[in-house]
Coordinates of C-alpha atoms in Angstrom, one line a residue:
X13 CA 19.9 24.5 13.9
X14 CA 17.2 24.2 16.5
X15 CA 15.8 21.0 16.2
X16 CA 12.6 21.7 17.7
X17 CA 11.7 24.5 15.4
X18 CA 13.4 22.0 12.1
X19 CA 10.5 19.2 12.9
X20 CA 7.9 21.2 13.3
X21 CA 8.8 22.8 9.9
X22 CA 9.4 19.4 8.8
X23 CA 5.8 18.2 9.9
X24 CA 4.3 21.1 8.4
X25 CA 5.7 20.3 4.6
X26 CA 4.5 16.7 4.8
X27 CA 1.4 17.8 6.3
X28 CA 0.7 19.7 3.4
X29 CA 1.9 17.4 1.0
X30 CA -0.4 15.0 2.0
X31 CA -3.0 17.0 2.4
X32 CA -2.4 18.1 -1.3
X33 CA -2.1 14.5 -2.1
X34 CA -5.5 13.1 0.0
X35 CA -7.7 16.3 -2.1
X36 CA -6.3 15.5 -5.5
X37 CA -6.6 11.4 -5.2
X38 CA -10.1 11.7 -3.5
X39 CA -11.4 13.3 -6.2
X40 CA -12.2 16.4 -4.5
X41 CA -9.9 19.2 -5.4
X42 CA -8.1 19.3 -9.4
X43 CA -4.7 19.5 -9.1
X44 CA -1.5 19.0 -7.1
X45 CA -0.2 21.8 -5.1
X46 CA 3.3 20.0 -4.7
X47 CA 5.6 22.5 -6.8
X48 CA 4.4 25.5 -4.5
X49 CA 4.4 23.7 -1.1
X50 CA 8.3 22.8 -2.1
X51 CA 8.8 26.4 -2.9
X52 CA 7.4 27.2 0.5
X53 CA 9.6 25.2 2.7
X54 CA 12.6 25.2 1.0
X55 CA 14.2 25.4 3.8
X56 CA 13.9 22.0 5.0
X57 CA 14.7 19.6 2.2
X58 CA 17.8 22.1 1.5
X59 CA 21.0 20.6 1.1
X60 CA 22.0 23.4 3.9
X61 CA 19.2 21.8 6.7
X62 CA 20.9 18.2 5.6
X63 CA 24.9 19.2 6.5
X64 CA 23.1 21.0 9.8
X65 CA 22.0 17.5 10.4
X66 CA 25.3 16.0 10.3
X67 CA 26.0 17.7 13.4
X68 CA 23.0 17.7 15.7
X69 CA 22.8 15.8 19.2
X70 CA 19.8 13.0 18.9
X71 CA 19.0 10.3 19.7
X72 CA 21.0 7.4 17.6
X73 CA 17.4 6.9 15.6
X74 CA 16.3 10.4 15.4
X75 CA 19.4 12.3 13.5
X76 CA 19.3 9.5 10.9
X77 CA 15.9 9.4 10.2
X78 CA 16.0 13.2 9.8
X79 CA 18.8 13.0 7.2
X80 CA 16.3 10.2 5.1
X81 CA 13.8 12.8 5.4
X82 CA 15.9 15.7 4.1
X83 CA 17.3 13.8 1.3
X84 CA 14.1 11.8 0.3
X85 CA 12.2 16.3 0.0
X86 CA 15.1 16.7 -1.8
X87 CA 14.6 14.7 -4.5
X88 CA 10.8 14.6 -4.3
X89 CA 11.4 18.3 -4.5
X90 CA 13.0 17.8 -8.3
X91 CA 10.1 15.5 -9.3
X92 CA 7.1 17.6 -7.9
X93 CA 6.6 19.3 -11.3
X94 CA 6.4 15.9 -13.6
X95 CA 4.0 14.5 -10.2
X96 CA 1.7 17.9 -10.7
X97 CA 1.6 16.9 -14.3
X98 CA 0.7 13.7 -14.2
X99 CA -2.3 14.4 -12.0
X100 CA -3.6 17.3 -14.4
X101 CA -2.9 14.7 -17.2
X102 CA -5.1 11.7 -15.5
X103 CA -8.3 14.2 -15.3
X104 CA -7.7 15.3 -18.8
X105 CA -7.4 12.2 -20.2
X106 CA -10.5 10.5 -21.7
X107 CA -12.0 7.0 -23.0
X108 CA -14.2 6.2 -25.6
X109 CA -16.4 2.8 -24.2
X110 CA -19.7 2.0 -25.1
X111 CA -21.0 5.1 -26.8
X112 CA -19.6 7.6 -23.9
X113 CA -16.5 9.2 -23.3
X114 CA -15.4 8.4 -19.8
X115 CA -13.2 10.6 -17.4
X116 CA -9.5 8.3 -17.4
X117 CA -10.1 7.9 -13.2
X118 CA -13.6 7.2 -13.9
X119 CA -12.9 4.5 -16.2
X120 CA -10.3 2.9 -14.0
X121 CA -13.4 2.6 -11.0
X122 CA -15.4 1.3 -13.4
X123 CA -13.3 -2.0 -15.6
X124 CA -13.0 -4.1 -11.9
X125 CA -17.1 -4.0 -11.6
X126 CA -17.4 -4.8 -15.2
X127 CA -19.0 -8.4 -14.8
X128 CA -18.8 -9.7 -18.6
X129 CA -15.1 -10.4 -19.8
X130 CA -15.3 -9.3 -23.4
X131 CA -16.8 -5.6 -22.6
X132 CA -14.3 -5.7 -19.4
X133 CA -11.3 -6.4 -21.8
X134 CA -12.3 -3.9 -24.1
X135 CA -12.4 -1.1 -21.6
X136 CA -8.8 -2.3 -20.4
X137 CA -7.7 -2.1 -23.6
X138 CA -9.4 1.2 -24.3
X139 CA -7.4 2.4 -21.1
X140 CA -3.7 1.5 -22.2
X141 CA -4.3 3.0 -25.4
X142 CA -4.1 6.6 -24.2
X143 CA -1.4 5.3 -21.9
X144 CA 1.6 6.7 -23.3
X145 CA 1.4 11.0 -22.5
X146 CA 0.9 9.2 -18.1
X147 CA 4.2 7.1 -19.5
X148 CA 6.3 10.0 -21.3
X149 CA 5.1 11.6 -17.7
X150 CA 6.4 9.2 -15.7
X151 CA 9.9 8.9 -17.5
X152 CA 10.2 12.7 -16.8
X153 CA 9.7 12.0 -13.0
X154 CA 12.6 9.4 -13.1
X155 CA 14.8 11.3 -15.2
X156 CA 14.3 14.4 -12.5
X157 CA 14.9 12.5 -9.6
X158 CA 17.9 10.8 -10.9
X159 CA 19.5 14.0 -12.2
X160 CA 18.6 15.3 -8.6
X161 CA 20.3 11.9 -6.7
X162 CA 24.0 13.3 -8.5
X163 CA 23.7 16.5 -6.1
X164 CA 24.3 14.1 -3.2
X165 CA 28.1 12.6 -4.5
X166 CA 29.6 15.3 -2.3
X167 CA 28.0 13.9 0.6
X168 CA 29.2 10.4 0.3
X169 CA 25.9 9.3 -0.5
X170 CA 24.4 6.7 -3.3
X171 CA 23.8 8.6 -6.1
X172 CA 22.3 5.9 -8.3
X173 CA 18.8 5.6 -8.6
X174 CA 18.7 2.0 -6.4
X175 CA 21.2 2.8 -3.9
X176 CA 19.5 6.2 -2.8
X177 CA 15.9 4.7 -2.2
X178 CA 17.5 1.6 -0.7
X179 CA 19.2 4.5 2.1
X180 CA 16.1 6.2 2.2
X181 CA 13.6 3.6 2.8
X182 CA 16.1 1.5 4.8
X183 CA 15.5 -1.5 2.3
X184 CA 18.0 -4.6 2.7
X185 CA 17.7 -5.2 -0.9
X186 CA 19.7 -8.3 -1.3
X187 CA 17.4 -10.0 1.6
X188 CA 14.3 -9.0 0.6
X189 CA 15.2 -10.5 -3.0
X190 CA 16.4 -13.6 -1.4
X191 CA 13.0 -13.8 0.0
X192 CA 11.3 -12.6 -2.7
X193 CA 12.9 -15.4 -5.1
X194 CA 12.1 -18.0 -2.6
X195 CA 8.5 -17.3 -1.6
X196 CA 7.7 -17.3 -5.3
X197 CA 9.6 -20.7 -5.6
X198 CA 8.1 -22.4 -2.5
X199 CA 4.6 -21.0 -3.3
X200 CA 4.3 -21.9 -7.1
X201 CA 2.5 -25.0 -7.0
X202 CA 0.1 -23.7 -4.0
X203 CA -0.4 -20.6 -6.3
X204 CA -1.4 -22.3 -9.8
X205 CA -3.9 -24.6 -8.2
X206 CA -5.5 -22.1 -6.5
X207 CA -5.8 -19.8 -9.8
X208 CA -6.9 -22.7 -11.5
X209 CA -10.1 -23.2 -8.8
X210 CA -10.7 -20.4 -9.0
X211 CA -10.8 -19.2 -12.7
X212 CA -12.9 -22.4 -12.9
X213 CA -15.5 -21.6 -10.3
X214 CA -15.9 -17.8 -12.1
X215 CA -16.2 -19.2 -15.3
X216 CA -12.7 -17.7 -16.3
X217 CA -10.9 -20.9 -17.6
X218 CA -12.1 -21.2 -21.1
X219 CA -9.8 -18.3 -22.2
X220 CA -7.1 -15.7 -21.6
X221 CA -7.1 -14.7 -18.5
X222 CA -6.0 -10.8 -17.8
X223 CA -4.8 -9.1 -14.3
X224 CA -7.9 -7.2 -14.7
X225 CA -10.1 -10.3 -14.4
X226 CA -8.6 -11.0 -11.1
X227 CA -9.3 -7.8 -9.7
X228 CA -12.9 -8.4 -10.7
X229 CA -13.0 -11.5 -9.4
X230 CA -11.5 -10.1 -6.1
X231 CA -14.8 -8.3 -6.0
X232 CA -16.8 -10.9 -4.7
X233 CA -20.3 -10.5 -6.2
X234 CA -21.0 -13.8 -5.3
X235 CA -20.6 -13.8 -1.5
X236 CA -22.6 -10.6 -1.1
X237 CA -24.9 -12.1 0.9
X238 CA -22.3 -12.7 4.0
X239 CA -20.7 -9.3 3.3
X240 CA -24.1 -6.7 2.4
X241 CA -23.5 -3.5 1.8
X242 CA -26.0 -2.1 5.0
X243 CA -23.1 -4.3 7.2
X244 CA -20.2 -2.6 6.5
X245 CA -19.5 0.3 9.5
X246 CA -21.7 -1.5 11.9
X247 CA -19.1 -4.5 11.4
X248 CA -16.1 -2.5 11.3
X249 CA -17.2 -0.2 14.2
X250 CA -17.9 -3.7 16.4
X251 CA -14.5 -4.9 15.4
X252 CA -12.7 -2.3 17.0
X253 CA -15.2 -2.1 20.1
X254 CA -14.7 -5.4 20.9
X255 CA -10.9 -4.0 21.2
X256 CA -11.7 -1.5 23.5
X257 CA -11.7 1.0 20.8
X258 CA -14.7 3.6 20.4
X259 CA -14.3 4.2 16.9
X260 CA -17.2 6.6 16.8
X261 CA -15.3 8.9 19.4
X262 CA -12.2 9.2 17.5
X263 CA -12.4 12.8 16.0
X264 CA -8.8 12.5 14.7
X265 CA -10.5 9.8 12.0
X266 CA -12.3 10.8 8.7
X267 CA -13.5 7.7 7.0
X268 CA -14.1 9.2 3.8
X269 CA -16.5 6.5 1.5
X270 CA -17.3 9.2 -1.0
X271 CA -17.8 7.8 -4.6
X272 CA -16.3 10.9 -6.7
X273 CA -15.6 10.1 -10.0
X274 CA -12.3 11.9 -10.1
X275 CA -11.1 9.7 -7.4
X276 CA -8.4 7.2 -7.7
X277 CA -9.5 3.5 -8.0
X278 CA -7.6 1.9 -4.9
X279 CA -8.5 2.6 -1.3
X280 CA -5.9 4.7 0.7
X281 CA -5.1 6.5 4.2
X282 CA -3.6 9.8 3.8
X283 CA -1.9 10.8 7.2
X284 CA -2.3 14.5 6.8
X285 CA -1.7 15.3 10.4
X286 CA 0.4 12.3 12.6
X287 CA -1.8 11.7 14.9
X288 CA -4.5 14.8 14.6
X289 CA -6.1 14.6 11.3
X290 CA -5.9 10.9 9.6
X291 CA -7.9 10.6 6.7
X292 CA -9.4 6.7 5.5
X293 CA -10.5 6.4 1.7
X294 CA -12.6 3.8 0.7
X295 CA -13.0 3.2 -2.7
X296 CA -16.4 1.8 -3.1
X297 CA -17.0 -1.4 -4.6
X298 CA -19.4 -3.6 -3.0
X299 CA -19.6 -6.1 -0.6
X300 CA -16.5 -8.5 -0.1
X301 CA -14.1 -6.0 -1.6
X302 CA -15.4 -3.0 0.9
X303 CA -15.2 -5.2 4.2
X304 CA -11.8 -6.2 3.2
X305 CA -10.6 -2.9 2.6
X306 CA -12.3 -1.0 5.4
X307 CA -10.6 -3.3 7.3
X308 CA -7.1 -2.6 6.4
X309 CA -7.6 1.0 6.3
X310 CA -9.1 1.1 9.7
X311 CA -5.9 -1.0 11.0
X312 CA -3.7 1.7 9.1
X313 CA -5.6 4.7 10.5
X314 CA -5.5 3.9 13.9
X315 CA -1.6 3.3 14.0
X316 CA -1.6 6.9 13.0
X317 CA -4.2 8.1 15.3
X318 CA -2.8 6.6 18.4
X319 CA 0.9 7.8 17.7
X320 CA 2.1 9.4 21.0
X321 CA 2.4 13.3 20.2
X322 CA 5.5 14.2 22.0
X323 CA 7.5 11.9 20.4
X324 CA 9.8 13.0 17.4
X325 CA 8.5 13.5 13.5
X326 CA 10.6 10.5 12.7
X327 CA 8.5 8.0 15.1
X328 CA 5.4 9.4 14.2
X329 CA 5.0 9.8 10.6
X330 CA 8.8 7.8 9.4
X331 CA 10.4 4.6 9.9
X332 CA 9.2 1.6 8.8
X333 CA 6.1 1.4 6.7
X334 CA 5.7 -1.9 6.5
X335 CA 4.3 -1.7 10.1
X336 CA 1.6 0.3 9.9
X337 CA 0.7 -1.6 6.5
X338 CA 1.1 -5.0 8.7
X339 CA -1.6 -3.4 11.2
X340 CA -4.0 -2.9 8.7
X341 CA -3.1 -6.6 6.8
X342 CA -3.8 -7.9 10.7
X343 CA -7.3 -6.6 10.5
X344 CA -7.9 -7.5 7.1
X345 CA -6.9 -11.3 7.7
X346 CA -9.9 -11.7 10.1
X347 CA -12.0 -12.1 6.8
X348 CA -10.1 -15.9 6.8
X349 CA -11.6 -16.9 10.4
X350 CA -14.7 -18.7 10.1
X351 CA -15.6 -17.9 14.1
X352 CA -14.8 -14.3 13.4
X353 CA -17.0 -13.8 10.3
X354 CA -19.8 -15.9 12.3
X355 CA -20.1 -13.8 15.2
X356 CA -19.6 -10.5 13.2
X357 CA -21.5 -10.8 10.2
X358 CA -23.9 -13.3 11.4
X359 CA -24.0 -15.3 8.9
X360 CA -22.0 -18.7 8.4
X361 CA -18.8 -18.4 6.2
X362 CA -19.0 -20.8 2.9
X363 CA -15.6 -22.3 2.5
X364 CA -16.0 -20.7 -1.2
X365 CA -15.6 -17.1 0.4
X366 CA -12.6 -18.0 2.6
X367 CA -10.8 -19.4 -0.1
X368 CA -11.4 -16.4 -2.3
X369 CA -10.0 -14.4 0.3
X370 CA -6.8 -16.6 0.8
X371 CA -6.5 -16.6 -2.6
X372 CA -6.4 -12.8 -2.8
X373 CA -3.8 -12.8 -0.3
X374 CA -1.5 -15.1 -2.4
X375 CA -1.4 -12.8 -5.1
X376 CA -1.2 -9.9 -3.1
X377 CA 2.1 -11.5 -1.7
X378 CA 3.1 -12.5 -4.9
X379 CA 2.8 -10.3 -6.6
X380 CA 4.8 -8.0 -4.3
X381 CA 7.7 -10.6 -4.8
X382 CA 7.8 -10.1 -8.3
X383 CA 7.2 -6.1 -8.1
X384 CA 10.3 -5.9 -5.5
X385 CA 12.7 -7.9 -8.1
X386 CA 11.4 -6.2 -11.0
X387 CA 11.9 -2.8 -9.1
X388 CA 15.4 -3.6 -8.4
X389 CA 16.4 -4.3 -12.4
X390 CA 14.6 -1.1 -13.6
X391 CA 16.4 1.2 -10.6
X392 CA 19.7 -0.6 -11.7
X393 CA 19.0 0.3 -15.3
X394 CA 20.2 3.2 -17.1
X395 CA 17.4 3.1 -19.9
X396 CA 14.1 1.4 -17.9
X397 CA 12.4 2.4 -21.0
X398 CA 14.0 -1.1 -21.9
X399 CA 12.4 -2.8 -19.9
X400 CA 9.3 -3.3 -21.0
X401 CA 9.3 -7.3 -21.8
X402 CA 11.0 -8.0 -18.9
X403 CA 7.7 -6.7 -17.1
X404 CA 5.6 -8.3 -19.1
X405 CA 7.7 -11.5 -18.3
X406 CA 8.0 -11.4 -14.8
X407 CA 4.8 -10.5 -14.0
X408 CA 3.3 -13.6 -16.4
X409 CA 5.6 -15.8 -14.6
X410 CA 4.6 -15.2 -11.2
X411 CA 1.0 -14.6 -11.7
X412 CA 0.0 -17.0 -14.7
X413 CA -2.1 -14.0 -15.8
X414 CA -1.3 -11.8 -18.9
X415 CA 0.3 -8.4 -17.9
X416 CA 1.0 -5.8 -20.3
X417 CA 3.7 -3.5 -21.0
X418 CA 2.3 -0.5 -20.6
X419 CA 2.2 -0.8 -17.0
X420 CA 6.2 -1.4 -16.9
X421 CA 6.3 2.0 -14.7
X422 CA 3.7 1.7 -12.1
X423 CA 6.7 0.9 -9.6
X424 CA 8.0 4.2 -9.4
X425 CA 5.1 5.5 -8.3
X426 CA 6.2 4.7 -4.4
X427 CA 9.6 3.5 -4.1
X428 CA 9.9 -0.2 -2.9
X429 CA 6.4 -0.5 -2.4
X430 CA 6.8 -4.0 -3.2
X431 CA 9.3 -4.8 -0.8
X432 CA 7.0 -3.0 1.9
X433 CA 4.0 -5.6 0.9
X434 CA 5.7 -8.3 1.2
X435 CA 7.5 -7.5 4.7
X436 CA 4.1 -5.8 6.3
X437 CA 1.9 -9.4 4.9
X438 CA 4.5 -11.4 7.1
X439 CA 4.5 -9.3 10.1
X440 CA 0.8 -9.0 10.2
X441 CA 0.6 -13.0 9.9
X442 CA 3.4 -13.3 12.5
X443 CA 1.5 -10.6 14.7
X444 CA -1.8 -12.6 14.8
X445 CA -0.1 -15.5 15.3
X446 CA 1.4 -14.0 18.3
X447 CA -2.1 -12.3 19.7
X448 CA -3.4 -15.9 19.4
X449 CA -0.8 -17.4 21.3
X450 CA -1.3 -14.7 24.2
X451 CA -4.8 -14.1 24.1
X452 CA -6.8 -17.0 22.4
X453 CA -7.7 -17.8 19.1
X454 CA -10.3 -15.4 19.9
X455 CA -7.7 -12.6 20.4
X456 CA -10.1 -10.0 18.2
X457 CA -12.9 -10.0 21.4
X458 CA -9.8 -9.2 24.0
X459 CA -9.8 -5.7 25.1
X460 CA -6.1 -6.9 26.4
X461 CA -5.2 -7.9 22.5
X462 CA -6.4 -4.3 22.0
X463 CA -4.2 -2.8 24.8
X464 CA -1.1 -4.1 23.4
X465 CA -2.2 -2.4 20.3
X466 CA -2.2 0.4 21.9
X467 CA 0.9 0.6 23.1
X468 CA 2.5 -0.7 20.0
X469 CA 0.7 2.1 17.7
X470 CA 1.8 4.9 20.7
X471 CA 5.5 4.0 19.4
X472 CA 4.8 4.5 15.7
X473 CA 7.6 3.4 14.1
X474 CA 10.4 3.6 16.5
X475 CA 11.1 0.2 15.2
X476 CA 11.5 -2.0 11.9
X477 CA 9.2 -4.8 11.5
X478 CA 11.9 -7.7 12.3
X479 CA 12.9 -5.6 15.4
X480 CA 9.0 -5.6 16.3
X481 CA 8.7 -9.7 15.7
X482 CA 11.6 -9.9 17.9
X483 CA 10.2 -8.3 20.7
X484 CA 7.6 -10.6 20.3
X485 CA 9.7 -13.5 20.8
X486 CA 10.4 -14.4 17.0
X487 CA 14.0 -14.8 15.3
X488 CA 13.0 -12.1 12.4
X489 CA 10.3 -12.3 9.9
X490 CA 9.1 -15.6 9.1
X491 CA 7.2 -16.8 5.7
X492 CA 6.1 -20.2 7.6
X493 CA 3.1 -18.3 9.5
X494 CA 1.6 -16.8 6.6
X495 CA 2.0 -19.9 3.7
X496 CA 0.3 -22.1 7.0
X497 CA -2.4 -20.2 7.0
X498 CA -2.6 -19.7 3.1
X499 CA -2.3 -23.8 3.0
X500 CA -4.6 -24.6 5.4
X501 CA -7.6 -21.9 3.7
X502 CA -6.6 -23.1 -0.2
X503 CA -6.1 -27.3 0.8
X504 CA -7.4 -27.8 4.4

């Protein structure tokens, strides 16, 4: 095997993957291309390219993460059919909400921005009742992708479903539970009395609450006036200035704030080309909600953008997650400096809006906890379509919100996504904890802070997150930075 000539083949599948990926989610193209791109480069998820691997001269990090590549295409390659599916079945599927019939992607845009709960439960409801062909969908994805994991016996590798995406996502399982399990523990109290202030102050508290209330209530209608609409780039744009970064010259980044109504409903960066082509989705909502997420997509982006060319596939596009997620949680958490907001937005921050944005972080984090553990019992279980109360249990628990069954699936959408949440939240905290500590409290003016940015994004993701906080002089990643911040926002 030539090596050179095996990543660039590599790069060009998951180039076209995700460009695949980025024009059906966007809304702008109908369809997933995925079976046909895995026909094309069969070659390099092959069980052939991954016993070549075995025997290449790398570097210690490089081989590896080549191996995780090849056998992560290789049973992506098994599900691609049931993932084309479920795409054609999410623009085919319709619901019926005051007097129209609404495209399924449409509709799911549309019940965060409903502002009255009644008609906003209804259309929630109206959603989960055509639930079950996306369901039926999603089974046959898992079922695929399991049958595809018993291939791999031969090879010494885990052939269960939890014990191949723990190899190939490099996920300490057991330690991230531990954490998991304690963060929801030492955060419970902090937790309820925040949801309680703030289902009070929305007017929320006199009934059920749902998940879908909190995501409405994560819009912010009521702190438009710090965060208007007309604001948005010109703030972002500054942000990154003030970093040294000319965001306006970057041709490698497409912000792409197109409201299409066959677009997904959650915000995204699609890395089509590591670092040539990087591709920022907003999904519009308004105010609050768009800073916020501008913000953490802009963080995301540029790790991409500023990935050093020459280095290997593995550094560029692989490794870790969590850290380019953590960049773009970094950014995000300037929303919870009053000085920041001041001198940006012009405008002075109520203490209302900096809670709300705390808040949201809690249950981000939170909720990430109690994705990872449930993740871990459906990967572990031989029927998940058992598992439906225990969603709908752990989720209540954590949340103090009512969940509902029909979501007990959403996890297998991107393997420990959860775990990758909850890791990137505390190395973002730890990270600007660390920028203040060398640069300031006002670390987000320093074109210095924004050097070191730099430098770290050039690596990609050479290293994991707790090698990363190490570097910066830390033991490993450490809940204490984020719940002080989350403590002093919520109490003072």
């Amino acid at each position: 095997m030539h090596l050179a000539f095996f990543e660039r083949d590599a790069d060009l599948l998951v180039t076209d993957l995700e460009r695949s990926h980025y024009l059906d989610r966007s809304g702008r193209y109908q369809g997933l291309r995925w079976p046909s791109i895995y026909e094309r480069y069969a070659e390099v998820w092959s069980l052939d390219a991954y016993e070549q691997l075995l025997d290449i001269d790398a570097d210690e990090r490089v081989a590896p993460g080549l191996q995780r590549l090849v056998l992560e295409q290789f049973v992506r390659s098994a599900e691609a059919r049931s993932q084309a599916d479920i795409a054609v079945q999410e623009r085919l599927t319709t619901v019926d909400w005051g007097g129209d019939t609404l495209p399924w992607r449409l509709a799911q845009q549309m019940v965060t921005l409903e502002p009255e709960r009644e008609p906003r439960h209804e259309l929630d409801e109206q959603l989960r009742g055509v639930y079950k062909p996306l369901q039926r969908l999603r089974l046959d994805r898992l079922r695929a992708a399991r049958e595809q994991m018993l291939l791999l016996g031969q090879y010494d590798q885990p052939t269960d479903d939890l014990g191949f995406w723990a190899t190939v996502r490099a996920v300490a399982v057991d330690e991230v539970s531990k954490l998991a399990t304690w963060l929801l523990e030492e955060t419970r109290e902090l937790y309820l009395d925040a949801l309680r202030d703030q289902l009070i102050h929305f007017k929320l508290d006199d009934g059920d609450a749902w998940e879908v209330d909190l995501e409405w209530l994560f819009r912010g209608e009521a702190y438009d006036r710090i965060f208007p609409d007309h604001r948005l780039m010109p703030t972002v744009t500054r942000m990154v200035w003030d970093l040294g970064i000319r965001l306006q010259d970057q041709t490698q980044v497409k912000l792409d704030q197109q409201d299409l109504a066959d677009r997904v409903a959650r915000s995204f960066v699609a890395p089509i080309g590591v670092p040539d082509e990087v591709v920022a989705v907003l999904a519009p909502r308004g105010g609050y909600a768009d800073v916020s997420a501008m913000l953490r997509l802009v963080g995301e982006a540029e790790r991409y953008a500023h990935a050093d060319p020459t280095q290997s596939i593995v550094y560029r596009r692989f490794g870790d997650a969590a850290l380019s997620e953590g960049y773009g949680l970094l950014f995000a958490g300037l929303l919870g400096k009053p000085d920041w907001l001041s001198l940006r937005l012009e405008a002075d921050a109520t203490r209302d809006a900096i809670r709300l944005q705390a808040f949201e972080r809690l249950y981000r984090v939170r909720r990430a906890a109690a994705s990872h553990l449930y993740e871990v019992e459906l990967r572990k279980h031989p029927e998940p379509e058992m598992l439906e109360s225990e969603y709908v249990d752990r989720f209540a628990d954590a949340l103090m919100v009512r969940p509902f069954a029909e979501d007990f699936l959403n996890v297998t959408d991107d393997p420990f996504a959860g775990a990758r949440h909850l890791r990137a939240a505390l190395f973002g905290s730890q990270l600007s904890a660390f920028l203040a500590q060398e640069h300031d409290e006002d670390w987000y003016r320093s074109a210095r802070a924004g050097r070191f940015l730099v430098d770290r994004w050039r690596e990609g993701q050479r290293y994991t997150a707790e090698e990363l906080v190490q570097h910066l002089g830390y033991e490993g990643l450490d809940p204490s930075h984020l719940l002080e911040e989350l403590r002093t926002a919520l109490v003072g």
